[in-house]
N, CA and C of each residue as an Amber inpcrd file, in Angstrom:
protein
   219
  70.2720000 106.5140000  11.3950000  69.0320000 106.7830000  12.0580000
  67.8620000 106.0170000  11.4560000  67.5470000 105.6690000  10.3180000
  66.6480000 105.4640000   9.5290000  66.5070000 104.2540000   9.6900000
  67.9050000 103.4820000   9.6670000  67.9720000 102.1600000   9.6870000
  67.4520000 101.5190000  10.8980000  67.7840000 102.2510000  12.0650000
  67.2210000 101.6790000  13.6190000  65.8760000 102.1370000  13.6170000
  65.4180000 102.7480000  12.7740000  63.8900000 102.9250000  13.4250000
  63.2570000 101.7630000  12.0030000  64.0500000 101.3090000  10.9040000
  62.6120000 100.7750000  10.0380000  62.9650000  99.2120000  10.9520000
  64.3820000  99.0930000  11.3540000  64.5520000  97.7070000  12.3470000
  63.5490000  97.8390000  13.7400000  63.2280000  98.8860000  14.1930000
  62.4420000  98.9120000  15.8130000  61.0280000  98.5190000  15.2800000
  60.9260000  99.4030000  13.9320000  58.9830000  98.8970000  13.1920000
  59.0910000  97.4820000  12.7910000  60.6610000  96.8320000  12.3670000
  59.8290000  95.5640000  11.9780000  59.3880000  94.7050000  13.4400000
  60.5350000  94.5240000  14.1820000  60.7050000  94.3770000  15.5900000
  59.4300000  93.9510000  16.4680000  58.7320000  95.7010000  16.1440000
  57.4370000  95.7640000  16.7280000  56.3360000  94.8290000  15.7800000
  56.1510000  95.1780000  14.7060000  55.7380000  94.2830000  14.0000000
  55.5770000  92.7130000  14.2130000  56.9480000  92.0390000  14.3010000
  56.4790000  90.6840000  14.3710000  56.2170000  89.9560000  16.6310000
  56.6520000  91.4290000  17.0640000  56.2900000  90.8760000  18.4210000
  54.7490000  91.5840000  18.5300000  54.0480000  91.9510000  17.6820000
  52.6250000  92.0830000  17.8660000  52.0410000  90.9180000  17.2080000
  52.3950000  90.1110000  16.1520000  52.0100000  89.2730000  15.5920000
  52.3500000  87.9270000  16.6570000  53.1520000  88.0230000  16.8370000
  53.3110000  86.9030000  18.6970000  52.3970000  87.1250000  19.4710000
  52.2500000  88.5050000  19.7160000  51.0990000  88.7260000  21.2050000
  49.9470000  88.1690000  20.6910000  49.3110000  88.3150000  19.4600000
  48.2770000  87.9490000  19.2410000  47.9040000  86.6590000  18.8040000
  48.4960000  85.7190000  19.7110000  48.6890000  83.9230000  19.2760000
  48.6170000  83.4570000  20.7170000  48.7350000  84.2280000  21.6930000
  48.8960000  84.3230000  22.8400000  47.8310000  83.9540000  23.2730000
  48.2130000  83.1580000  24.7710000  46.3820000  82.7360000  25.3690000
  47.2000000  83.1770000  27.1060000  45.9280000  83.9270000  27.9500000
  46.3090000  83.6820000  28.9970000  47.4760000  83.0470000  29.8410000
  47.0190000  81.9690000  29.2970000  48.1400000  81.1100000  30.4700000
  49.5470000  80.8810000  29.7240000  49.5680000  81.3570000  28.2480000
  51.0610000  81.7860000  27.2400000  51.2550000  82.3080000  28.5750000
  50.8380000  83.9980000  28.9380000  51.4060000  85.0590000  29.2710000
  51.7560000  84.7700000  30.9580000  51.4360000  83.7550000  31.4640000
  51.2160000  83.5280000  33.3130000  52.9220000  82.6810000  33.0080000
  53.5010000  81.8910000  31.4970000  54.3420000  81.0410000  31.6470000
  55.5970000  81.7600000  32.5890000  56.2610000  81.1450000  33.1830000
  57.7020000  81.2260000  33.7060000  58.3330000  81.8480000  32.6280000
  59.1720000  83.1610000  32.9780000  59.9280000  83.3990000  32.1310000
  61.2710000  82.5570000  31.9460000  62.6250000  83.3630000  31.4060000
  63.5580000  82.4260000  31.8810000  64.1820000  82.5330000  32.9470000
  65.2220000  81.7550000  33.8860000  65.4310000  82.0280000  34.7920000
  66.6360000  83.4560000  34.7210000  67.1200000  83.7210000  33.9320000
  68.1590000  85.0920000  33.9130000  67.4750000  85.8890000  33.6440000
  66.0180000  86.1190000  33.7790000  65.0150000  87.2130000  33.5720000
  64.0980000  87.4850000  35.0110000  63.9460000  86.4950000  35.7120000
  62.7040000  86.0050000  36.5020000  63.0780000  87.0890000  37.3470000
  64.2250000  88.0070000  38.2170000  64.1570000  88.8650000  39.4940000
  63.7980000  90.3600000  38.4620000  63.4080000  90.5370000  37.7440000
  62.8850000  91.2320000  37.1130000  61.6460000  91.3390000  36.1250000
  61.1250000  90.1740000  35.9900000  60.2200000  89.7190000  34.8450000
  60.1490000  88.6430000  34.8600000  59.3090000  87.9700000  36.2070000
  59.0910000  86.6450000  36.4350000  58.0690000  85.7070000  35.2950000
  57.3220000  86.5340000  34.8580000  56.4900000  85.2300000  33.1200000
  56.6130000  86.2630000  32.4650000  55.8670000  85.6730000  31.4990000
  55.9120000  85.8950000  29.8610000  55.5500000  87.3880000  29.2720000
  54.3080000  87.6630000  30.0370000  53.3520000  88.7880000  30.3150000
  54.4860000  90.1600000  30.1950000  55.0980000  89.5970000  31.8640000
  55.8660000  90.7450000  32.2720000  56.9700000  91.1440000  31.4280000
  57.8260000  90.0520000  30.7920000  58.7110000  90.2510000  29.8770000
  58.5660000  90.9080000  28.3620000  56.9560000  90.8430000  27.7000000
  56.4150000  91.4000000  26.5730000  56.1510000  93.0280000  27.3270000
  56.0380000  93.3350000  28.4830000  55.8980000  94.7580000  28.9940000
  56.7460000  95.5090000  29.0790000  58.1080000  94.7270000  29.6830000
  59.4040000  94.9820000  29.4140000  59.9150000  95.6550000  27.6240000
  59.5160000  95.3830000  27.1530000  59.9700000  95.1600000  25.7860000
  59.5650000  96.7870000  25.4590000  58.6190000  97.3170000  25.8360000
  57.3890000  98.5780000  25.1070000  58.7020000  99.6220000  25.9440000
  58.5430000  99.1130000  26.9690000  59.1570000 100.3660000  28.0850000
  61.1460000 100.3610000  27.7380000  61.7870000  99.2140000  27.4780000
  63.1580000  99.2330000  26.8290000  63.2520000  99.8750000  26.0140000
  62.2480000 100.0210000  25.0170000  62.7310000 101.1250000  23.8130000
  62.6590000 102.4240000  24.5960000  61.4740000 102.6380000  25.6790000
  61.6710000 104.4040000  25.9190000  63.2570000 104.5170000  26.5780000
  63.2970000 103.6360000  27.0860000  64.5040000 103.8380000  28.2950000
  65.6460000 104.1390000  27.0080000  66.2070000 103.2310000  25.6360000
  66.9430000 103.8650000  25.3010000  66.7090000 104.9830000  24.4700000
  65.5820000 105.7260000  23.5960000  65.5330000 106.8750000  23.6360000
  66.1500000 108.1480000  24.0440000  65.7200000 107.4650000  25.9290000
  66.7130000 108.7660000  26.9140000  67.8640000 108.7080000  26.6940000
  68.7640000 107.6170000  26.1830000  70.0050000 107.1450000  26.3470000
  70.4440000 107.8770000  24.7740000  69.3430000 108.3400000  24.1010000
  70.3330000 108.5510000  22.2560000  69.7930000 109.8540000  22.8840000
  69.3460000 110.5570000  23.4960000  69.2280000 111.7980000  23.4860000
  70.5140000 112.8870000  24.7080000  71.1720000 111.7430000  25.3020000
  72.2280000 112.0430000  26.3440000  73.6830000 112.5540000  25.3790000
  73.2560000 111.4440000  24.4840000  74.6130000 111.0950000  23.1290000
  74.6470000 111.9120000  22.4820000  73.4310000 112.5370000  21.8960000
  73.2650000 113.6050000  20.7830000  73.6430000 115.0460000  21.5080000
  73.4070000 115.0380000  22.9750000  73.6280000 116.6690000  23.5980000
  75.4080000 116.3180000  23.7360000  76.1500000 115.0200000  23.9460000
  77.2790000 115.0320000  24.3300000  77.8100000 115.5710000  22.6850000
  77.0380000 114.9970000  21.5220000  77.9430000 115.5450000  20.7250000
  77.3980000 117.0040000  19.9120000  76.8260000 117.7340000  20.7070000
  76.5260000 119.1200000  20.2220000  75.2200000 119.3470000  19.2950000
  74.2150000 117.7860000  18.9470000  73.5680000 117.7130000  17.8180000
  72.4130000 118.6770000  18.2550000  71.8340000 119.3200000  17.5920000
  70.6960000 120.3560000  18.2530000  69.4030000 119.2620000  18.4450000
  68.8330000 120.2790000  19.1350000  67.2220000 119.2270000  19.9120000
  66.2260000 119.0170000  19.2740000  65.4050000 118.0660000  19.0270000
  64.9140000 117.3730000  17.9450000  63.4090000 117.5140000  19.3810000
  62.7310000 117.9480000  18.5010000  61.3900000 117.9020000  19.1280000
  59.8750000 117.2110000  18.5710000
């Protein structure tokens, strides 16, 4: 447990230190094309990123009721 969250802080860490190097038209760039029907530039793909961690959240909290772990609030 410990280990995936001090890896998600560094994670966050150096993709805030990216955002902030960033100019406008960084964020308007073309993403890549195996991204684009979902996250056509750059922008959209750094938005992607905030909202992937909630999504798996839901996904370790499905795991923890499959294996009996009590609810963590």
């Amino acid at each position: 447990g410990s280990e995936l969250l001090d890896l998600a802080k560094k994670q966050r860490s150096a993709i805030l230190e990216k955002v902030a190097t960033l100019s406008e038209g960084d964020l308007d760039a073309e993403s890549p094309e195996s991204m684009r029907s979902y996250a056509p530039n750059a922008g959209a793909v750094l938005n992607m990123l905030g909202t992937h961690w909630v999504m798996h959240a839901g996904q370790w909290v499905i795991v923890r009721r499959m294996l009996e772990k009590d609810i963590v609030i």
